[in-house]
Every structure is written in structure tokens, then in C-alpha cells.
mmCIF file of N, CA, C and O in Angstrom:
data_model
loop_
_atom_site.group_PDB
_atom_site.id
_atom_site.type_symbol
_atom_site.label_atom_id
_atom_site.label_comp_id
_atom_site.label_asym_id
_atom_site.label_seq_id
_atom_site.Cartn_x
_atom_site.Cartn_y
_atom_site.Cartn_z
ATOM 1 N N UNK A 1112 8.867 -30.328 -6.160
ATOM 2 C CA UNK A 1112 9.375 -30.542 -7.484
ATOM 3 C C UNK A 1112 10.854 -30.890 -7.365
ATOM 4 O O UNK A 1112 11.634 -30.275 -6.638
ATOM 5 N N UNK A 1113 11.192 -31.978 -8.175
ATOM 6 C CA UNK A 1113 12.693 -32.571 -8.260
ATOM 7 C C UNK A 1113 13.396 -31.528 -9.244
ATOM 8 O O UNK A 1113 12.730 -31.164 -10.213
ATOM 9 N N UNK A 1114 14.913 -30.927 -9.053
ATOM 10 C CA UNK A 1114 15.222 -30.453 -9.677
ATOM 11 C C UNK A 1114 17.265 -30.779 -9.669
ATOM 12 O O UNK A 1114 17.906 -30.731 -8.619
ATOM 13 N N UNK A 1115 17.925 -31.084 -11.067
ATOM 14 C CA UNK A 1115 19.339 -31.621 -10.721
ATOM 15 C C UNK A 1115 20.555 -30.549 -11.629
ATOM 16 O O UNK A 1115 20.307 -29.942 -12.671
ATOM 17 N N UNK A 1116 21.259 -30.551 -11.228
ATOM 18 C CA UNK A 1116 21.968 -29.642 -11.728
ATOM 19 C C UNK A 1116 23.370 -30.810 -12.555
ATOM 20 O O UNK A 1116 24.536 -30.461 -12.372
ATOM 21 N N UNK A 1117 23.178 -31.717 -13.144
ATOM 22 C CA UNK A 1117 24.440 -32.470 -14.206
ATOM 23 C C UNK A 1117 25.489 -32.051 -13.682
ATOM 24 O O UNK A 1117 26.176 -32.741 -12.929
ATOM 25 N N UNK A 1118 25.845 -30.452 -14.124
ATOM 26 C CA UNK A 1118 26.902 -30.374 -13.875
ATOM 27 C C UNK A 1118 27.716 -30.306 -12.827
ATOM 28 O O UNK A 1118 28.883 -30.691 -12.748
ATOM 29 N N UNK A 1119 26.839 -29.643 -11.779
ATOM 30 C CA UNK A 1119 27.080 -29.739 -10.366
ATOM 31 C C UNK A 1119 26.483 -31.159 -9.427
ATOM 32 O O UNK A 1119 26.105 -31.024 -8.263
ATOM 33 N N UNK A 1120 26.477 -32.513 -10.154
ATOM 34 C CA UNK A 1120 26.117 -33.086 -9.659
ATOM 35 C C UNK A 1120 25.082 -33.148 -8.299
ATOM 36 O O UNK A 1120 25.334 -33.683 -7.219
ATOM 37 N N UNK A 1121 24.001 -32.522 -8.649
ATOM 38 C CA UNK A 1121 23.641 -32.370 -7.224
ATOM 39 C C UNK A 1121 22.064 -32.344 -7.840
ATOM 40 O O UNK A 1121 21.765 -31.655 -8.816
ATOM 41 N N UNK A 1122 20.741 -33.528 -6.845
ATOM 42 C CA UNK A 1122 18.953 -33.257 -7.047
ATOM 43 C C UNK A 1122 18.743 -32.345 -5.846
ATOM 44 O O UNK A 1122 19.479 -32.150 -4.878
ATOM 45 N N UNK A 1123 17.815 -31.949 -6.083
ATOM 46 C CA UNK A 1123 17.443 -30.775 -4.674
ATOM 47 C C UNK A 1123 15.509 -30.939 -5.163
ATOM 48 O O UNK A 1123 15.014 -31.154 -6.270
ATOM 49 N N UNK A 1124 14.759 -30.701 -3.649
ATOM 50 C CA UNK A 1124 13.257 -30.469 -3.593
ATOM 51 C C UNK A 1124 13.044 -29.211 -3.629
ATOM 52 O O UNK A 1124 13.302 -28.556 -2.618
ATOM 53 N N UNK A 1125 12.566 -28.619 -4.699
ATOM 54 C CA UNK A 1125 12.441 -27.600 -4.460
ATOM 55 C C UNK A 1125 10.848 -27.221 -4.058
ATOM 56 O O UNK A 1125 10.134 -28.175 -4.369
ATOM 57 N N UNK A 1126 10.013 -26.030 -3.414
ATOM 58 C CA UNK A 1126 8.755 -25.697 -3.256
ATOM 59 C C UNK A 1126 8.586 -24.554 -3.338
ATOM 60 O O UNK A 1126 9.446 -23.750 -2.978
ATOM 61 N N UNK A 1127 6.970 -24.067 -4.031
ATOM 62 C CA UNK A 1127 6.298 -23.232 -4.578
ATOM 63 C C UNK A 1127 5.032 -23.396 -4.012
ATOM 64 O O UNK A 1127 4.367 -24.431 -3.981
ATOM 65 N N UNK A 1128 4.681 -22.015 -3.452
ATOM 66 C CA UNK A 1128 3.090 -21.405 -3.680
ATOM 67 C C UNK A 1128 2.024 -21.182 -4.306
ATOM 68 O O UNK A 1128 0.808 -21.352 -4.217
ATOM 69 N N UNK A 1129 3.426 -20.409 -5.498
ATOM 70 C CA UNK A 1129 2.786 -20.103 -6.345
ATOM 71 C C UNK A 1129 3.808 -19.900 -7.838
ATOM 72 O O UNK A 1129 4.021 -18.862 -8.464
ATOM 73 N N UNK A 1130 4.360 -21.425 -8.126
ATOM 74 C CA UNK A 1130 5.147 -21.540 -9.119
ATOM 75 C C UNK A 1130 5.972 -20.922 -10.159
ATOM 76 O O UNK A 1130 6.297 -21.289 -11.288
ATOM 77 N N UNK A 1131 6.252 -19.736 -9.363
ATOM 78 C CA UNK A 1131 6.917 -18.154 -9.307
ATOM 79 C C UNK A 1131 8.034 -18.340 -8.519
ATOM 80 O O UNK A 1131 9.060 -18.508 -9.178
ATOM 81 N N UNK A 1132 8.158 -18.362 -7.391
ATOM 82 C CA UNK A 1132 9.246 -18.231 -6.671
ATOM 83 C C UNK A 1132 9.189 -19.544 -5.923
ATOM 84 O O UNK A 1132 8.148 -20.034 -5.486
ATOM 85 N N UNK A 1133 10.757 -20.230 -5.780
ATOM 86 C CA UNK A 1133 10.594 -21.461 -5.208
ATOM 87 C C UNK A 1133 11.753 -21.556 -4.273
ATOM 88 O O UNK A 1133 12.851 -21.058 -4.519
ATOM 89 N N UNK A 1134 11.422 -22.297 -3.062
ATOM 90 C CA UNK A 1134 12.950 -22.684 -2.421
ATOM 91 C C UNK A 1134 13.261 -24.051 -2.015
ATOM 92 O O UNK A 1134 12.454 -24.977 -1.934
ATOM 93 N N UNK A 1135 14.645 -24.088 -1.741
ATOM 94 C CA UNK A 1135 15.097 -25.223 -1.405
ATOM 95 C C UNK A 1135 14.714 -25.851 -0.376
ATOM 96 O O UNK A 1135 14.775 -25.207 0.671
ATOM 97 N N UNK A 1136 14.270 -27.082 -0.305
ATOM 98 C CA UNK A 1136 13.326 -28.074 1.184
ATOM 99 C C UNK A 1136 14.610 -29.103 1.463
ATOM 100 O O UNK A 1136 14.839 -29.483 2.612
ATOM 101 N N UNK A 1137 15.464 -29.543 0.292
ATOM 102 C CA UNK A 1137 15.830 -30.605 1.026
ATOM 103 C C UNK A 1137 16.967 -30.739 -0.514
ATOM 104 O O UNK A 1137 16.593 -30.445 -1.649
ATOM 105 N N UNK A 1138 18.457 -31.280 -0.128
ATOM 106 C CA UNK A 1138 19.000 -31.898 -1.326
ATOM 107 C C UNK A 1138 18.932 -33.499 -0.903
ATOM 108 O O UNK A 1138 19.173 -34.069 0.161
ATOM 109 N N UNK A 1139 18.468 -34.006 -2.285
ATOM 110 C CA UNK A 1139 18.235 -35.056 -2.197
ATOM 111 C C UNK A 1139 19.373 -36.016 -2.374
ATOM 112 O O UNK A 1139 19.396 -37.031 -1.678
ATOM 113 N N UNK A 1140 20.611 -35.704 -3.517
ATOM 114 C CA UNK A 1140 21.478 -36.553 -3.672
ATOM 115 C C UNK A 1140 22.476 -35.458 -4.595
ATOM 116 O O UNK A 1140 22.190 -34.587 -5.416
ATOM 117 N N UNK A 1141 24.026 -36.048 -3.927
ATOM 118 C CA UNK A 1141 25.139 -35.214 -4.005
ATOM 119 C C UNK A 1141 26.380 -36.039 -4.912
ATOM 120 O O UNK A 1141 26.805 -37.128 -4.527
ATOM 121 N N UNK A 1142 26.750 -35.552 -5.817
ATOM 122 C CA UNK A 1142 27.758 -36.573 -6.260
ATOM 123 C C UNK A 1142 27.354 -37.339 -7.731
ATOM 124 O O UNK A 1142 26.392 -37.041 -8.438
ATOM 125 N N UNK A 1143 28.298 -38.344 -7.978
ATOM 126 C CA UNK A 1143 28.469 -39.286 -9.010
ATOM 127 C C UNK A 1143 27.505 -38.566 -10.765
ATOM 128 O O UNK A 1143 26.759 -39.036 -11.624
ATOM 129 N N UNK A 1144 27.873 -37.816 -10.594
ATOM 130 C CA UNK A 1144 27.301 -37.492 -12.307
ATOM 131 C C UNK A 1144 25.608 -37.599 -12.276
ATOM 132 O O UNK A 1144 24.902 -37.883 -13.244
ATOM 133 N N UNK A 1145 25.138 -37.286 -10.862
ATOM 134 C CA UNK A 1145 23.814 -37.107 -10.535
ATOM 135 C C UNK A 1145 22.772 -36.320 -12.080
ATOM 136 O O UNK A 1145 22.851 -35.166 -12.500
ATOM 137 N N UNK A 1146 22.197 -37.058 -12.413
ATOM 138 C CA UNK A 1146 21.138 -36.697 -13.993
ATOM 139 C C UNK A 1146 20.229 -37.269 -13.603
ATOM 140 O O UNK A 1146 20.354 -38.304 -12.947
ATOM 141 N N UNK A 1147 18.963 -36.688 -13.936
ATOM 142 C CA UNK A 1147 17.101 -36.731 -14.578
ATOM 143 C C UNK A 1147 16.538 -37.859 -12.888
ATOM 144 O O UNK A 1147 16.494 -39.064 -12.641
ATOM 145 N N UNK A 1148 16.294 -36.892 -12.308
ATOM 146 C CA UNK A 1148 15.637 -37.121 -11.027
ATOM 147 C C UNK A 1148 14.352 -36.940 -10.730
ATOM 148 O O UNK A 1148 13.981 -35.792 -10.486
ATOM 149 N N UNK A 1149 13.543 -37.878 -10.695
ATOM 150 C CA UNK A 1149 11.860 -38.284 -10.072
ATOM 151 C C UNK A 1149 11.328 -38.018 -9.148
ATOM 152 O O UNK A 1149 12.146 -37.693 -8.287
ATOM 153 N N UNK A 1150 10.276 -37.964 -8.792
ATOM 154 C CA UNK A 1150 9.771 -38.080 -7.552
ATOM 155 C C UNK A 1150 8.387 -38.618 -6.928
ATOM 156 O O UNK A 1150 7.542 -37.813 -7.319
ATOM 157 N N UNK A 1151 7.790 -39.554 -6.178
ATOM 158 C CA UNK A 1151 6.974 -39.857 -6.401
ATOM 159 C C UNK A 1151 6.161 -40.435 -5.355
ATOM 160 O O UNK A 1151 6.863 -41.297 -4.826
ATOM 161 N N UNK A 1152 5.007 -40.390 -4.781
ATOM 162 C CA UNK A 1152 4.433 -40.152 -3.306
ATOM 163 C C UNK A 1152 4.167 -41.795 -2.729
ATOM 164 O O UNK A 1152 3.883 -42.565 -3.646
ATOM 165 N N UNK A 1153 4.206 -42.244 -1.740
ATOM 166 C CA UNK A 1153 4.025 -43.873 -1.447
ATOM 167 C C UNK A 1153 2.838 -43.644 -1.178
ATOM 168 O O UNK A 1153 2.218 -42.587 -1.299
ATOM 169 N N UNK A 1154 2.389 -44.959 -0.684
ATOM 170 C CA UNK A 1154 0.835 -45.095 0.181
ATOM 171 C C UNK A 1154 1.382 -44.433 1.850
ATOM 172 O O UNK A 1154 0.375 -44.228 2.527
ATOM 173 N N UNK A 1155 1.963 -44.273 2.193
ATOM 174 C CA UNK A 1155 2.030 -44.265 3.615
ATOM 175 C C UNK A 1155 2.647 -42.781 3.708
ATOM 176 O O UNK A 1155 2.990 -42.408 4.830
ATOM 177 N N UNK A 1156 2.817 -41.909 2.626
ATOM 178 C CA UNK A 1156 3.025 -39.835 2.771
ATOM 179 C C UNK A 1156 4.593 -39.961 2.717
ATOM 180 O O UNK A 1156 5.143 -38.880 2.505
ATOM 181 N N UNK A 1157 5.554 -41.189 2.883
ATOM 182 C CA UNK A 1157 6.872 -40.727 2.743
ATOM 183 C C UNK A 1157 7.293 -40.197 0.986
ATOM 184 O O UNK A 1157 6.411 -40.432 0.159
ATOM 185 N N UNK A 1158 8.237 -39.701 0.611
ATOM 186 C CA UNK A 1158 8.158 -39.034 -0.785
ATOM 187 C C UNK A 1158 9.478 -40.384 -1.538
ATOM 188 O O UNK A 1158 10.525 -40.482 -0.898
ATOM 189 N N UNK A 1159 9.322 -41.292 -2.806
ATOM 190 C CA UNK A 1159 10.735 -41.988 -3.438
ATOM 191 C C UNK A 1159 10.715 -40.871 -4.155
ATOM 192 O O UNK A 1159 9.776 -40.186 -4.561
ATOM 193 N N UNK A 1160 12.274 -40.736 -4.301
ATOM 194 C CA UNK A 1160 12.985 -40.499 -5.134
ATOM 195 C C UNK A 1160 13.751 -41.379 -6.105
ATOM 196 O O UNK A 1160 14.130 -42.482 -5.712
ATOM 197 N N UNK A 1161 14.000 -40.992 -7.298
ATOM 198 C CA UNK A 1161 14.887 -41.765 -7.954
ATOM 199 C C UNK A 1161 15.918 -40.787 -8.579
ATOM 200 O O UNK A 1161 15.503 -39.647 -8.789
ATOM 201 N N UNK A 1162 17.174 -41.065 -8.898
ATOM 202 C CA UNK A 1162 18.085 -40.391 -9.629
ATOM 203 C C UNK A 1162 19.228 -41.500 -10.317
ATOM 204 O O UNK A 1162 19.784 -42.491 -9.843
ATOM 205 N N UNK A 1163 19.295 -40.823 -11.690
ATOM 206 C CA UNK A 1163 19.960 -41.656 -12.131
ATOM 207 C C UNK A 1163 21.604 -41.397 -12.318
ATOM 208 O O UNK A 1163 21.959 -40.370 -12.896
ATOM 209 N N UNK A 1164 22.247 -42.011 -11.996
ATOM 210 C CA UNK A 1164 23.567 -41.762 -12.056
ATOM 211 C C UNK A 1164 24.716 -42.074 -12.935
ATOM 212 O O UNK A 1164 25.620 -42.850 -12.624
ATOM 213 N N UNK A 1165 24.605 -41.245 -14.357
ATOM 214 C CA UNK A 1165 25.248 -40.862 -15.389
ATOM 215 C C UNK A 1165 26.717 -40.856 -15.610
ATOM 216 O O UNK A 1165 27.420 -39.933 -15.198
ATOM 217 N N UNK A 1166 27.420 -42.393 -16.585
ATOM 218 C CA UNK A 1166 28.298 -42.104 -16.951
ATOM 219 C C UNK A 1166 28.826 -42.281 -18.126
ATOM 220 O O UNK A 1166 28.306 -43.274 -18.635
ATOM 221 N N UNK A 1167 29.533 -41.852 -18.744
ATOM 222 C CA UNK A 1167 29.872 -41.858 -19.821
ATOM 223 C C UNK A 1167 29.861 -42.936 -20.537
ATOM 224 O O UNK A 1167 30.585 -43.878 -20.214
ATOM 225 N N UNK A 1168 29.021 -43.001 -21.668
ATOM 226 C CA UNK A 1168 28.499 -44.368 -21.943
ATOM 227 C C UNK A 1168 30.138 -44.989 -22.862
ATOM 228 O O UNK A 1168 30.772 -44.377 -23.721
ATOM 229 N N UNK A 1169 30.450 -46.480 -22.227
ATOM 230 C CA UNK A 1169 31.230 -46.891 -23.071
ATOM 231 C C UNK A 1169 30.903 -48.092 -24.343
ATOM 232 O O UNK A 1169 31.563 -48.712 -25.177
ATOM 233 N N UNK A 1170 29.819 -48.012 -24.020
ATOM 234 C CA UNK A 1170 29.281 -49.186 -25.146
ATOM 235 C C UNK A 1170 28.009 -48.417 -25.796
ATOM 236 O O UNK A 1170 27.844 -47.246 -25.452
ATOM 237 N N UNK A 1171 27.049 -49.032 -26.763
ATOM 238 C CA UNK A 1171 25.782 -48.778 -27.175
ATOM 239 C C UNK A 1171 24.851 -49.171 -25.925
ATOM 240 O O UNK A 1171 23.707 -48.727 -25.823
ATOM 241 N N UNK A 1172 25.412 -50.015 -25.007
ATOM 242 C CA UNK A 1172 24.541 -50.477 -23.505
ATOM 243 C C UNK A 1172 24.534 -49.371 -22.601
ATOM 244 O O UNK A 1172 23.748 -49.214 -21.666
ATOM 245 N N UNK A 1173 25.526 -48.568 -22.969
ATOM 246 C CA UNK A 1173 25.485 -47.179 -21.735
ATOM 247 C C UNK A 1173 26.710 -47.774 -20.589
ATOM 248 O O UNK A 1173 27.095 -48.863 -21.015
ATOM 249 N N UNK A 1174 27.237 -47.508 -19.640
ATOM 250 C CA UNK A 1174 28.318 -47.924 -19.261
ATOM 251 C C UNK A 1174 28.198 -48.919 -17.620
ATOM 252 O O UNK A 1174 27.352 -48.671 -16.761
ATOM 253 N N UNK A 1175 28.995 -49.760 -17.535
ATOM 254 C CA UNK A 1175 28.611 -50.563 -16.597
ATOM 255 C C UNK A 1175 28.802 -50.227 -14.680
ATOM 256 O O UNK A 1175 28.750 -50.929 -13.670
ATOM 257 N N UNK A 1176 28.995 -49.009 -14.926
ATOM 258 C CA UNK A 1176 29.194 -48.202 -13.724
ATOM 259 C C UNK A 1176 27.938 -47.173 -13.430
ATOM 260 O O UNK A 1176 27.710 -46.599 -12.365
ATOM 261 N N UNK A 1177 27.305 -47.105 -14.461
ATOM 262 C CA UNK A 1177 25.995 -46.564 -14.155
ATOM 263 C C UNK A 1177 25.199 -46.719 -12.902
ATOM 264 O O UNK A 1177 25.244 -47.913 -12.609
ATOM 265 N N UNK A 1178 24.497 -46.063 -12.037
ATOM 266 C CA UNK A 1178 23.592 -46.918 -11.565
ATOM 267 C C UNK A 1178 22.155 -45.760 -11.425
ATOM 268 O O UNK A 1178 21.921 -44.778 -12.129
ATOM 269 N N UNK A 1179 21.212 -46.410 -10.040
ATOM 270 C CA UNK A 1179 20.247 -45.574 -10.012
ATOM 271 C C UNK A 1179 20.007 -45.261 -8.426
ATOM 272 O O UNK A 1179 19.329 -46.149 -7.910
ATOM 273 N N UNK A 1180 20.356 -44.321 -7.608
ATOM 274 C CA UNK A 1180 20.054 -43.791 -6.221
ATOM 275 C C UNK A 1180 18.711 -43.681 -6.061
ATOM 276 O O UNK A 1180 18.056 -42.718 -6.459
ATOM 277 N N UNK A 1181 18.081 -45.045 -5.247
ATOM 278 C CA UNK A 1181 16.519 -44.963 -4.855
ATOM 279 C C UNK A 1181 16.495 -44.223 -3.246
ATOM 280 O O UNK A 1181 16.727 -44.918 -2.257
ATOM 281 N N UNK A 1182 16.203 -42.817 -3.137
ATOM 282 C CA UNK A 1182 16.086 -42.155 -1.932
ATOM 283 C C UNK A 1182 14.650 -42.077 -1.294
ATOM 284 O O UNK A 1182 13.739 -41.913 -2.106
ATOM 285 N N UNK A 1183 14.315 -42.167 0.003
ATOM 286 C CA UNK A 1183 12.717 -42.405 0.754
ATOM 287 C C UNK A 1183 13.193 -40.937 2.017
ATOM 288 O O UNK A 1183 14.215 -40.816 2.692
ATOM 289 N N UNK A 1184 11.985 -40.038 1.920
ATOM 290 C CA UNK A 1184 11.953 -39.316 3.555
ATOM 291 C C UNK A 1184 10.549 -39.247 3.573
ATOM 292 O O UNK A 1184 9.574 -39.276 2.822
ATOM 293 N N UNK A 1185 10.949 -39.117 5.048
ATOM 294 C CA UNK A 1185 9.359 -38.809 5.460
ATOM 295 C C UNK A 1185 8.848 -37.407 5.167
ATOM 296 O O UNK A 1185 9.596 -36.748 4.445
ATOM 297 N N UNK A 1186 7.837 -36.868 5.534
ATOM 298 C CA UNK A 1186 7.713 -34.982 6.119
ATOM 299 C C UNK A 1186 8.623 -34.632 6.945
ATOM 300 O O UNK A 1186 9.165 -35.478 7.656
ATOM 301 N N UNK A 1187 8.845 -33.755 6.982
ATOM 302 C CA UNK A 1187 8.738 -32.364 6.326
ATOM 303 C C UNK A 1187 9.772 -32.602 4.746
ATOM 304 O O UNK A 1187 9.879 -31.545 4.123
ATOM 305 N N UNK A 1188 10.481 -33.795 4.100
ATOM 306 C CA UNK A 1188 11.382 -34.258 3.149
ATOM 307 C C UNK A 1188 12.598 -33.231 3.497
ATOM 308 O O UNK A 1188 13.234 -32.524 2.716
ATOM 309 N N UNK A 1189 12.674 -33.309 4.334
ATOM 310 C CA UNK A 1189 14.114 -32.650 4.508
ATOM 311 C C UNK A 1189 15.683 -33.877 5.243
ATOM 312 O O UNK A 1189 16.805 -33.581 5.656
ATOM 313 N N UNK A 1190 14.880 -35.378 5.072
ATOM 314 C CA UNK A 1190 16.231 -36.169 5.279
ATOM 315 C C UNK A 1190 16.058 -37.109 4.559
ATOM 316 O O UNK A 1190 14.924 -37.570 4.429
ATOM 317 N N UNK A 1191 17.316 -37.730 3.792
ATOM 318 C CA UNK A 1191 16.821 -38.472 3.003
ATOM 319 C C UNK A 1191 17.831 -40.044 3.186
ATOM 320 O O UNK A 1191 19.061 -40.091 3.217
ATOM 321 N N UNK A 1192 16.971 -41.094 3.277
ATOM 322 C CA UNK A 1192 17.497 -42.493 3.314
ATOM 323 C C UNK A 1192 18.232 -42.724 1.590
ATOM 324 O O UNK A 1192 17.785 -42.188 0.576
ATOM 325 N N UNK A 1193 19.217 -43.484 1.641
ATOM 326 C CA UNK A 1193 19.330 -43.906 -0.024
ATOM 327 C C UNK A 1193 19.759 -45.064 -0.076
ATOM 328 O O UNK A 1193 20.537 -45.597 0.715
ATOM 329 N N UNK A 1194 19.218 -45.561 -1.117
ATOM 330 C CA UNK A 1194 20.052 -47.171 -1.419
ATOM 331 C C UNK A 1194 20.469 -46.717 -2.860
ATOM 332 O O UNK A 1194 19.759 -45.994 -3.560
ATOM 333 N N UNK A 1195 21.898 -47.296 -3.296
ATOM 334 C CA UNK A 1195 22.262 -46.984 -4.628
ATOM 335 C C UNK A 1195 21.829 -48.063 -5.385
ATOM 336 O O UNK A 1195 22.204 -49.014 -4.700
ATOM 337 N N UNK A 1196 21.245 -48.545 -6.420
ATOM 338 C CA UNK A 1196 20.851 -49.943 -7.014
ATOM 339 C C UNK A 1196 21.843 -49.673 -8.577
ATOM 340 O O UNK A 1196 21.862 -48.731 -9.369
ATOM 341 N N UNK A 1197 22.585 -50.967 -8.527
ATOM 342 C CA UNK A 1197 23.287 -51.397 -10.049
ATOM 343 C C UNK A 1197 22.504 -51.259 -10.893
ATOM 344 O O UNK A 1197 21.361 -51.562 -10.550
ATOM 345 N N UNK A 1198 22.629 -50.900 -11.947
ATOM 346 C CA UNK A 1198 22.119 -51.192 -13.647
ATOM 347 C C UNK A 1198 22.762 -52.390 -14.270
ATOM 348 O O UNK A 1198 23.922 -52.423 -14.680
ATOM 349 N N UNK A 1199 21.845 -53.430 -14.305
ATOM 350 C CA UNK A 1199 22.540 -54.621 -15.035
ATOM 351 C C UNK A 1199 21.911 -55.048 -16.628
ATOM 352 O O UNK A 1199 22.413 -55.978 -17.260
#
């Protein structure tokens, strides 16, 4: 389960047994106004991530510094590749 903390800029994987007690597997992405993070399985078992990276909107368009951190790991998801992609 994807989980982000806004204020502490920071997504983390978290895992459960038994959706009671959970721990940390892996942070996924650190920084830039890190908000509302995905997660979602490929054909081939590596895990995407997505996170979107939140800034203060200066228009009704939302702001042009925005973007979206597309992250890929394999098993055990404890390293994570990232490409940052623009919002245009």
C-alpha cells in the first residue's frame, strides 16, 4: 500500500498481514511537495509508482512547475528507479 505524508514530503510502501499493523518496505519518493501517490503492478512483477508533485497552484491550470515522479522496482520493492515527467 502507497502511503505520502504532504507535509513531510515523503511516499513510502507500506505492508500488512493483517491490515492492523503495517511496516515500512521501501520509501518511494523524497522531496518536492510529494502528494496522492499510486501504485500499480506491470506484466513482468516489477511494482509503477506514480506521485504527484504539488505546487501551489498559480493559475486556474494549477502551476507550471508541477510535475509527476513515475518510479519502477523490482521485488523485494525496496529500490526504486524514477523518471520525473512535466505536466504540460
Amino acid at each position: 500500500m502507497p502511503a505520502y505524508w504532504h507535509g513531510h514530503g515523503a511516499s513510502v510502501l507500506l505492508r500488512s498481514t493483517d491490515g492492523v499493523r503495517w511496516r515500512r518496505v521501501s520509501t518511494i519518493h523524497e522531496g518536492e511537495a510529494n502528494d496522492e501517490t499510486a501504485i500499480a503492478f506491470l506484466p513482468d512483477g516489477r511494482m509503477l509508482a506514480t506521485a504527484r508533485l504539488e505546487v501551489e497552484a498559480d493559475s486556474i491550470l494549477g502551476h507550471a512547475d508541477a510535475s509527476t515522479v513515475l518510479a519502477v522496482a523490482a521485488p523485494p520493492f525496496k529500490r526504486w528507479s524514477h523518471v520525473k515527467s512535466a505536466v504540460t
